[in-house]
CSV table of C-alpha atoms in Angstrom, one decimal:
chain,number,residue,atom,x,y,z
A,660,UNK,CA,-62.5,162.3,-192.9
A,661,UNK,CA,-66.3,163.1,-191.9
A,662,UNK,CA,-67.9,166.3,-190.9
A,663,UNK,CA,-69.3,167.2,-187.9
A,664,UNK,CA,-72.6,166.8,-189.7
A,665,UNK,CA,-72.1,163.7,-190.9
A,666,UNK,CA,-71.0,162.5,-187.5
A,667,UNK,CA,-74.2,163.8,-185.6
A,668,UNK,CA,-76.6,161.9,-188.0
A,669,UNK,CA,-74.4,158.8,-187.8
A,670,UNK,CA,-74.2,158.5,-184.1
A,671,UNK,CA,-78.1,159.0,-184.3
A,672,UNK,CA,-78.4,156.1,-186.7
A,673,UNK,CA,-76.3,154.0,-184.2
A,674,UNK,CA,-78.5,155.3,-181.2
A,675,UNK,CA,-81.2,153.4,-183.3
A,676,UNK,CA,-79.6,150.2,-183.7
A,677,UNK,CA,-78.5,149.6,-180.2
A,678,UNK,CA,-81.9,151.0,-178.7
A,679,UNK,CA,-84.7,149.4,-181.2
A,680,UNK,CA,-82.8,146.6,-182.7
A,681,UNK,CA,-80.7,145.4,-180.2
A,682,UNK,CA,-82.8,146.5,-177.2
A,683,UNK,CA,-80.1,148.2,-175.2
A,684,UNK,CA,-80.0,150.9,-173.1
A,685,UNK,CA,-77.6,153.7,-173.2
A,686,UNK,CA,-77.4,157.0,-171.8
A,687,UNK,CA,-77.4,160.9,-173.6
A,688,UNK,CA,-74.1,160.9,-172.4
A,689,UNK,CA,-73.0,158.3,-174.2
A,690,UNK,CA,-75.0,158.8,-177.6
A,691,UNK,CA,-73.0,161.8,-177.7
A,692,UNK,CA,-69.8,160.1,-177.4
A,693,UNK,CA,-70.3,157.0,-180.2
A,694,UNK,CA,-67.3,157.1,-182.1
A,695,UNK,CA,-67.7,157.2,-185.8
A,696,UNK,CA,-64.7,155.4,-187.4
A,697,UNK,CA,-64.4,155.6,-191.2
A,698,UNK,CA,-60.2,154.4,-190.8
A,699,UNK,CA,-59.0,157.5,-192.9
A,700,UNK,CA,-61.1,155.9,-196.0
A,701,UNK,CA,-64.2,158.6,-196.0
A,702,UNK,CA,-66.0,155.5,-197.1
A,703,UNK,CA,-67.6,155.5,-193.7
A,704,UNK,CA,-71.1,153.6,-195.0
A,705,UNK,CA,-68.6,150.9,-196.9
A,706,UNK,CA,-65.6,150.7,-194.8
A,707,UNK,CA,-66.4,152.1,-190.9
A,708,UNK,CA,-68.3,151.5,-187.8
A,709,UNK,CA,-69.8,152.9,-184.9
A,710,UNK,CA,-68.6,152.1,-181.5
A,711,UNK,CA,-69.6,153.1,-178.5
A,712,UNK,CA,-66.5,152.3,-175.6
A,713,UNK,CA,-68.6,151.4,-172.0
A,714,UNK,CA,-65.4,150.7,-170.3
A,715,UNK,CA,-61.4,150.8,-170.9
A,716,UNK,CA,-59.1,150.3,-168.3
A,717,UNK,CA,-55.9,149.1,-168.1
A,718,UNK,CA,-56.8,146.0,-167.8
A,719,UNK,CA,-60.7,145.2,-169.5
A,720,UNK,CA,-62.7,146.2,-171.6
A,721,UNK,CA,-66.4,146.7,-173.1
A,722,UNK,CA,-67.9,148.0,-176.3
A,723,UNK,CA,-71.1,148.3,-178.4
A,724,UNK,CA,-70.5,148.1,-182.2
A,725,UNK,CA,-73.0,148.9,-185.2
A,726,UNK,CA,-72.9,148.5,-188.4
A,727,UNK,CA,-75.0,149.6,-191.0
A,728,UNK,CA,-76.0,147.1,-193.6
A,729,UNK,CA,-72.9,145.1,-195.8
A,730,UNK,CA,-70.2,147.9,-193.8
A,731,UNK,CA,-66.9,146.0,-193.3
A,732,UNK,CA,-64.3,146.8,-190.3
A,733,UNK,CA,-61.3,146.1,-192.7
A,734,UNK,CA,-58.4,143.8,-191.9
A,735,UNK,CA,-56.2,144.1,-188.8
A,736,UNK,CA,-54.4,142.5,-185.9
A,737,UNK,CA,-53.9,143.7,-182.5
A,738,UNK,CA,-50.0,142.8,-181.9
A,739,UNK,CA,-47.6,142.4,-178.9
A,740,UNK,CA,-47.2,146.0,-176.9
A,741,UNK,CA,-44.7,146.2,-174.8
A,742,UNK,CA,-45.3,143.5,-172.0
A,743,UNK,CA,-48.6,143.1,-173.4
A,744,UNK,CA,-49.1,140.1,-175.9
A,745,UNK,CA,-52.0,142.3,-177.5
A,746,UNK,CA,-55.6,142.5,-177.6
A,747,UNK,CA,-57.8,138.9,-177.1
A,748,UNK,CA,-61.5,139.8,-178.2
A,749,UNK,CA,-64.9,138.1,-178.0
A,750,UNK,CA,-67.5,139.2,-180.5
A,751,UNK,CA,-71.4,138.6,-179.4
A,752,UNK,CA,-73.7,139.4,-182.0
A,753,UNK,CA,-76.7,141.1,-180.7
A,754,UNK,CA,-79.1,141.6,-183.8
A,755,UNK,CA,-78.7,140.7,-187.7
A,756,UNK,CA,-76.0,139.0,-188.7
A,757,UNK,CA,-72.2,139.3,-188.7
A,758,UNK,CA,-69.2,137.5,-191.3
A,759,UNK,CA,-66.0,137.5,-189.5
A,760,UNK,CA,-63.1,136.4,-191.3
A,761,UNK,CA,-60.1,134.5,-189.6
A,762,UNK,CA,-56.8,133.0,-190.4
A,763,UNK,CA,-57.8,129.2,-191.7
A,764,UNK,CA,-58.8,127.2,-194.5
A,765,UNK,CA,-60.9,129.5,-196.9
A,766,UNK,CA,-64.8,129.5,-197.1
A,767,UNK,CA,-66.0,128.2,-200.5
A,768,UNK,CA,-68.4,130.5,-200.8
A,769,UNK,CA,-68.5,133.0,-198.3
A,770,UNK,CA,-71.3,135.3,-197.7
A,771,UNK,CA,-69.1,138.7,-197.7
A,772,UNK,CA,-67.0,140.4,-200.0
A,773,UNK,CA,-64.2,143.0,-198.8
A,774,UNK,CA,-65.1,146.3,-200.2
A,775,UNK,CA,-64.1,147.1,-204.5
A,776,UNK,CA,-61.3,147.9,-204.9
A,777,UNK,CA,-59.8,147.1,-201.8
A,778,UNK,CA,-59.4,143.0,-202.1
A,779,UNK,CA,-55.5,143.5,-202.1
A,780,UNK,CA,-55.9,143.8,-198.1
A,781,UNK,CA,-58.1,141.5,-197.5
A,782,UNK,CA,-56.0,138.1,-196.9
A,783,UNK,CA,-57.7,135.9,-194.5
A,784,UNK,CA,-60.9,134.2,-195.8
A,785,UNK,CA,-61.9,131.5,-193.6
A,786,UNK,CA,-65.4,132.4,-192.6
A,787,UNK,CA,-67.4,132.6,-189.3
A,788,UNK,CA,-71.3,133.6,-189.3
A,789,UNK,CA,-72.0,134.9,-185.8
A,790,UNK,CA,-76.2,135.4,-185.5
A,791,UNK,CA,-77.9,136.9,-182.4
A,792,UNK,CA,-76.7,135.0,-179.5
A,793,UNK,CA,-73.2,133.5,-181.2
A,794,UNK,CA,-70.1,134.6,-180.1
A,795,UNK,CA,-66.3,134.0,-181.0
A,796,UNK,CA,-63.0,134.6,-179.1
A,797,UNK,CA,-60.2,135.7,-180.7
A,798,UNK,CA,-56.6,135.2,-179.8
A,799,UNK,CA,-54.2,138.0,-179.5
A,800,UNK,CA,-52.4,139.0,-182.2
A,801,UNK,CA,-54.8,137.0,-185.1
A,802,UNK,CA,-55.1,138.7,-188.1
A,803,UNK,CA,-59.4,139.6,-188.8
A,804,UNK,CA,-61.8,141.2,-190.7
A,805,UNK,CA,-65.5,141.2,-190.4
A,806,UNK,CA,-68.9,142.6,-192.8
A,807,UNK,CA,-72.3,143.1,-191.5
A,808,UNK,CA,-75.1,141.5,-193.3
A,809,UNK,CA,-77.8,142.7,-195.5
A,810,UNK,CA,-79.9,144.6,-192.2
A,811,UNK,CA,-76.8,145.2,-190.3
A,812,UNK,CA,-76.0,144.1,-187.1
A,813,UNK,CA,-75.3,145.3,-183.5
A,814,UNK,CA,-72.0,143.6,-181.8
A,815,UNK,CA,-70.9,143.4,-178.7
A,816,UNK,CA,-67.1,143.3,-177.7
A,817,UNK,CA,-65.2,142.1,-174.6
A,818,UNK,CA,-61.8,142.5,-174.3
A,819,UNK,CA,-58.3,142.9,-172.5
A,820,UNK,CA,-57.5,146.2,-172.8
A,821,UNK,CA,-58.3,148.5,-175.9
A,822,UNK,CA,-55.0,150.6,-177.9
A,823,UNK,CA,-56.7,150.8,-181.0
A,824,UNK,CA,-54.2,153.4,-182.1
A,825,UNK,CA,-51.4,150.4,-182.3
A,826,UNK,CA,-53.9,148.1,-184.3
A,827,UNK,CA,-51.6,147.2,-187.4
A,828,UNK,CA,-54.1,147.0,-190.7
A,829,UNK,CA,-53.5,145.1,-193.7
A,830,UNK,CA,-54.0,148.6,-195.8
A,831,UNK,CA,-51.3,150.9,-195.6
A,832,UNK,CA,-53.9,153.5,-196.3
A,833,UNK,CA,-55.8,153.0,-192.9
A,834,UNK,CA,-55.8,155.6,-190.0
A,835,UNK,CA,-57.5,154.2,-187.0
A,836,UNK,CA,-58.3,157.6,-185.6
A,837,UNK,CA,-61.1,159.3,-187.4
A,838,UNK,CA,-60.4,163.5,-188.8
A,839,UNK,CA,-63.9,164.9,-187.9
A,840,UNK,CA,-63.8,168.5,-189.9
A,841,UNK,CA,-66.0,171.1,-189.0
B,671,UNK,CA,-78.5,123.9,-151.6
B,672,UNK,CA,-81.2,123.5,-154.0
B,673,UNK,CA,-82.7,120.2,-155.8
B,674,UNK,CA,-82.3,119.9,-160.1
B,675,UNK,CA,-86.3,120.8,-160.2
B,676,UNK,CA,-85.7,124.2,-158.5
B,677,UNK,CA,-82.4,124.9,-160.6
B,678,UNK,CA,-84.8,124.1,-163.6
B,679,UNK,CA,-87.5,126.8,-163.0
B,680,UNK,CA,-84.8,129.3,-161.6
B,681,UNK,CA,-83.1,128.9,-165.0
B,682,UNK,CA,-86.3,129.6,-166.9
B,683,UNK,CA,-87.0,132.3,-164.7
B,684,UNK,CA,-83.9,133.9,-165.4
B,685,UNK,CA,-84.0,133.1,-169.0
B,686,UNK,CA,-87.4,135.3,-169.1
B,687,UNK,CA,-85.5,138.0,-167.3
B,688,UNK,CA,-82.7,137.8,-169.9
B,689,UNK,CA,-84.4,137.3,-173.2
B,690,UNK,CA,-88.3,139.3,-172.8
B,691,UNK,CA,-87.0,141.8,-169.8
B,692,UNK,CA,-83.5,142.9,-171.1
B,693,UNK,CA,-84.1,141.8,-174.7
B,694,UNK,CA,-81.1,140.0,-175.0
B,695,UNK,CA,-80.5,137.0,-176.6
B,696,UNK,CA,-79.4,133.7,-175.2
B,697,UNK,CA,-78.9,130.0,-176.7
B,698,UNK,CA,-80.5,126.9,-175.7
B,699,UNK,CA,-77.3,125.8,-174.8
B,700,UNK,CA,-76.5,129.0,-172.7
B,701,UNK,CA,-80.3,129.0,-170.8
B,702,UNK,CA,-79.2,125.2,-170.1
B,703,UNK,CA,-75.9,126.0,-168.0
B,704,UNK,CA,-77.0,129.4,-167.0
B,705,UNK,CA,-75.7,129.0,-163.0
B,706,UNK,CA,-78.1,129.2,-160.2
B,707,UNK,CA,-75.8,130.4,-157.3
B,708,UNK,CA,-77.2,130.1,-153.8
B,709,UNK,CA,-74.2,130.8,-151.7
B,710,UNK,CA,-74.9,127.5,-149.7
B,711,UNK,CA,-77.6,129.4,-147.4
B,712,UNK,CA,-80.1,127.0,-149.3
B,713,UNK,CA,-82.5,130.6,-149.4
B,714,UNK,CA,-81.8,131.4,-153.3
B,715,UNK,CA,-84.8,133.7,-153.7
B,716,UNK,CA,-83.5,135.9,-150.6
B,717,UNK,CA,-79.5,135.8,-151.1
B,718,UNK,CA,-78.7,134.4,-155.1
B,719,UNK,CA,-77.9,135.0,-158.4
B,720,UNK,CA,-78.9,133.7,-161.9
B,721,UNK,CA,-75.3,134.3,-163.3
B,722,UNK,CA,-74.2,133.5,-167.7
B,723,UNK,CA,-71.0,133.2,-168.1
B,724,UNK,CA,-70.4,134.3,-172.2
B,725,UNK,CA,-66.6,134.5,-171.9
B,726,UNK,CA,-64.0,133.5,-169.1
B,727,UNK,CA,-60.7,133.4,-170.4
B,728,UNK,CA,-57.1,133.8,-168.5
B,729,UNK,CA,-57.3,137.0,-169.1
B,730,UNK,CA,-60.8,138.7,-169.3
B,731,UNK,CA,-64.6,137.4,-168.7
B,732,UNK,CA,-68.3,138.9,-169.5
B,733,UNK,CA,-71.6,137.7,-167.6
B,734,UNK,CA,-74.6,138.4,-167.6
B,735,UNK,CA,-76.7,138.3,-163.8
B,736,UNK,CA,-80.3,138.0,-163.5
B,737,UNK,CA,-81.6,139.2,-160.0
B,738,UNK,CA,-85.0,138.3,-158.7
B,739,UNK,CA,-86.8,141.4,-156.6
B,740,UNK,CA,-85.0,142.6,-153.7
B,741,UNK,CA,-82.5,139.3,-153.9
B,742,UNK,CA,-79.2,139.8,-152.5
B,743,UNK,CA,-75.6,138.9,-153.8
B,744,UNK,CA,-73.9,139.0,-150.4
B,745,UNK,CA,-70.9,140.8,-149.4
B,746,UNK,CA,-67.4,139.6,-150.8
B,747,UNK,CA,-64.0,140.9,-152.0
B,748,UNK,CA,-61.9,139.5,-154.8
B,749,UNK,CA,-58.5,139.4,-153.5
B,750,UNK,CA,-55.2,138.7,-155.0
B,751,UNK,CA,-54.1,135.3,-156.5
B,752,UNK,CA,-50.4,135.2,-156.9
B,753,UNK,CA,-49.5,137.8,-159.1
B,754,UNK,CA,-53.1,139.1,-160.4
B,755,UNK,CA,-54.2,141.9,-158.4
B,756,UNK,CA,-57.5,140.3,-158.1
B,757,UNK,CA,-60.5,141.0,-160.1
B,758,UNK,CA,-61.9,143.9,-161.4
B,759,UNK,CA,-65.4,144.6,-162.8
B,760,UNK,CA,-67.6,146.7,-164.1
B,761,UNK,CA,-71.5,146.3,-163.7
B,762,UNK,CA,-73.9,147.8,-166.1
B,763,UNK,CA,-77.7,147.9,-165.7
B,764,UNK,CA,-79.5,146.5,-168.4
B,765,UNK,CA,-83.1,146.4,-166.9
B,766,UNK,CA,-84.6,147.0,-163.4
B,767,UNK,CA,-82.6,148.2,-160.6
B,768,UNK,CA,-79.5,147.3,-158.4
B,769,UNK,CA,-78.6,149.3,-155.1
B,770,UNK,CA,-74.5,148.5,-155.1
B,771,UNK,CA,-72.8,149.2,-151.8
B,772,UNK,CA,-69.2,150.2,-151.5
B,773,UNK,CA,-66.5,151.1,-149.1
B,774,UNK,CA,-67.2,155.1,-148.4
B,775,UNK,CA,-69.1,157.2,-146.4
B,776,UNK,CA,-72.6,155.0,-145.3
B,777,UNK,CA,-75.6,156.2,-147.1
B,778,UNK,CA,-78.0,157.9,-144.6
B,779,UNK,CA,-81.4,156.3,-146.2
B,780,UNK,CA,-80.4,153.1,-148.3
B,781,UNK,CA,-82.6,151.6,-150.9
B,782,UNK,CA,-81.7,148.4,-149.7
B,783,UNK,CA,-81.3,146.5,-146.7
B,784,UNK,CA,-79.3,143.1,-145.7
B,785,UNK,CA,-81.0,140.2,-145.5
B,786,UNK,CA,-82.7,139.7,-141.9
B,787,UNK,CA,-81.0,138.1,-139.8
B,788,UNK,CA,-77.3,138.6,-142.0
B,789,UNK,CA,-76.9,142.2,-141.1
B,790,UNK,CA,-73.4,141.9,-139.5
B,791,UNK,CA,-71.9,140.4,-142.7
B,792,UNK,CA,-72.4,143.5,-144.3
B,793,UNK,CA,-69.9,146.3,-143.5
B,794,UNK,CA,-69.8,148.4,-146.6
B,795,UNK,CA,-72.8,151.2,-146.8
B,796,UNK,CA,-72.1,153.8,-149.3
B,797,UNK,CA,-74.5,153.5,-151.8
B,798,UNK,CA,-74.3,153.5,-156.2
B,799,UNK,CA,-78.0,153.5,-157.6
B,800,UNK,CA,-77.2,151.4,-161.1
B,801,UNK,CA,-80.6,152.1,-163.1
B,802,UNK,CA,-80.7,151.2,-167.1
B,803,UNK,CA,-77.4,152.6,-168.7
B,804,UNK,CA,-75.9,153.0,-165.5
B,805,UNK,CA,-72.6,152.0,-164.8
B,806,UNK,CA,-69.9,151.2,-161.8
B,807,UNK,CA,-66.3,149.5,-162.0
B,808,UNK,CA,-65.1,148.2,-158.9
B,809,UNK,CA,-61.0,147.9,-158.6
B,810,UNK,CA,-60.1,144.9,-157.3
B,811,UNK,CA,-59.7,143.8,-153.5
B,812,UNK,CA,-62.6,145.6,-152.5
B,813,UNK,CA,-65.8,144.9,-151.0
B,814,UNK,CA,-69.2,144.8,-152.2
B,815,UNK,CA,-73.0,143.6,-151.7
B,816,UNK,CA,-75.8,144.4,-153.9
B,817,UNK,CA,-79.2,144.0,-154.2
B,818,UNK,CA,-81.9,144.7,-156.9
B,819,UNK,CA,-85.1,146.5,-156.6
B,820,UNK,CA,-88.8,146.1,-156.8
B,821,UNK,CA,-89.1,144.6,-159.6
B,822,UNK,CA,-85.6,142.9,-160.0
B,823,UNK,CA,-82.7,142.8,-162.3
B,824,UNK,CA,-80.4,142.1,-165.1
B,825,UNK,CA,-76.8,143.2,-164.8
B,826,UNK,CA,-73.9,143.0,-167.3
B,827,UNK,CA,-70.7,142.2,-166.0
B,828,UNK,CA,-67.4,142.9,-167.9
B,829,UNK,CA,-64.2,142.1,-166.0
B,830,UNK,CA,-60.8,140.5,-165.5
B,831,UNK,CA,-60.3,136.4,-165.0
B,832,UNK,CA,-63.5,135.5,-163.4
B,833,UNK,CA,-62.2,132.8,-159.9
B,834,UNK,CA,-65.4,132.7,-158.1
B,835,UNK,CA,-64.1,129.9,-156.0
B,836,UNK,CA,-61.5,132.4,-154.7
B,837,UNK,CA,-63.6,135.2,-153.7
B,838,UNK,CA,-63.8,136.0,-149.9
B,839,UNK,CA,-67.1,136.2,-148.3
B,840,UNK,CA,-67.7,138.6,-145.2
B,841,UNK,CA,-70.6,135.6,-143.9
B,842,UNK,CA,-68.2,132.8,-143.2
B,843,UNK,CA,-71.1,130.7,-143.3
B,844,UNK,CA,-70.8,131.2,-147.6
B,845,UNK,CA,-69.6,128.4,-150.1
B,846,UNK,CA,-70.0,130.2,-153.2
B,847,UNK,CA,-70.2,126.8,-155.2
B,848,UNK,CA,-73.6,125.5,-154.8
B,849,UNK,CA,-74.6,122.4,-154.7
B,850,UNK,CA,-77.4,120.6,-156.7
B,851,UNK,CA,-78.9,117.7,-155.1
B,852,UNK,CA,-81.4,115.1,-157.4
């Protein structure tokens, strides 16, 4: 839960990373509709992310993510809907620096650490380190997790379609969709 | 056609539009394969396209296009292959200007104008002004020209399966592989 406070100064914070720091231009329109996701946790600076959705259909689509500095997007997969054999994304970092965590051999010593207190849902551990101009696809239906680094980072997503109401996270406690309280 | 020296300073050319214009950032590796795309009219600074493919997967694709001023990505539809409906995308101005022309009513004073000499293999007329931030998603099996402005442009593209080779060019006289000759 955030309020509606808390939500205007946030989307202004993420107007600032994808307009100084990343360099991107986006409209009025569309600071005012960044979402702020905090996943039910009200944790929004430790668990949470701001995303701004240029295009859904039913068949594509784009986003802008930013993250303030060591904020993690916690553990989930996007599974098999319907016909649909879920959600393939590619993550392009765009400024600072991004741990993404995958299904694999685990990362001796990886650079992120899931959130205290929450390590119980945090089960894939093999590491990725995507800087500005790295990328990485991943499959439908892969279980991920990913932190920002110590300045932050701006992300950019492609992807089939977006139902992030039927992601499935790996803490029961999760709600995707954000209560904004007035 | 064009000869490897041209494709060389096209691809830095575009790289400068990419990386000081937009402010995005691109590899080594990407600047190196970044695709200089003349159409087969061997008159790339007229009717071309600097085109980075980030992503092409089965199922969805993300470019980036660099357009010098007032060049010209001439008219073509992407039509269905087997059971995909054919291509759908979405263009978003990152820098400069692009005058996109659509099926609709024609625009009574255009920005742009075909290339001399090509005017009857452009049929559609109804004008989208993309400036920075702006947006427009095509459906698929329709067709489209653009062109940039003054000072030229980059152009994100976020869309279905990306089969160039099957687009359908109004200009008969189009191959939309180009060929590089030492």
């Amino acid at each position: 839960m955030i309020t509606i406070q808390q939500q205007d100064a946030y989307r202004r914070q993420a107007t600032e990373y994808f307009s100084t720091r990343a360099g991107l231009v986006i409209t009025p329109e569309e600071k005012n509709r960044i979402e702020i996701a905090d996943f039910g946790l009200g944790d929004f600076e430790h668990t949470g992310l701001a995303v701004l959705v240029y295009v859904n259909t039913e068949r594509c689509c784009a986003k802008e993510l930013a993250m303030l500095p060591r904020q993690t997007c916690p553990e989930h997969v996007h599974p098999p809907v319907g016909a649909d054999p879920g959600k393939e994304e590619t993550f392009r970092c765009r400024w600072g620096t991004v741990y993404l965590y995958v299904p694999g051999p685990p990362t001796a010593r990886p650079h992120a650490r899931p959130p205290q207190g929450s390590e119980a849902h945090y089960t894939v551990r093999h590491e990725v380190v995507l800087r500005p101009g790295g990328q990485y696809t991943l499959p439908p239906d892969t279980l991920h997790w990913f932190q920002s680094g110590p300045r932050g980072a701006v992300v950019s997503e492609f992807s089939t379609r977006s139902l992030d109401e039927k992601d499935v996270f790996t803490d029961a406690r999760i709600a995707r969709v954000t209560r904004v309280v007035g």
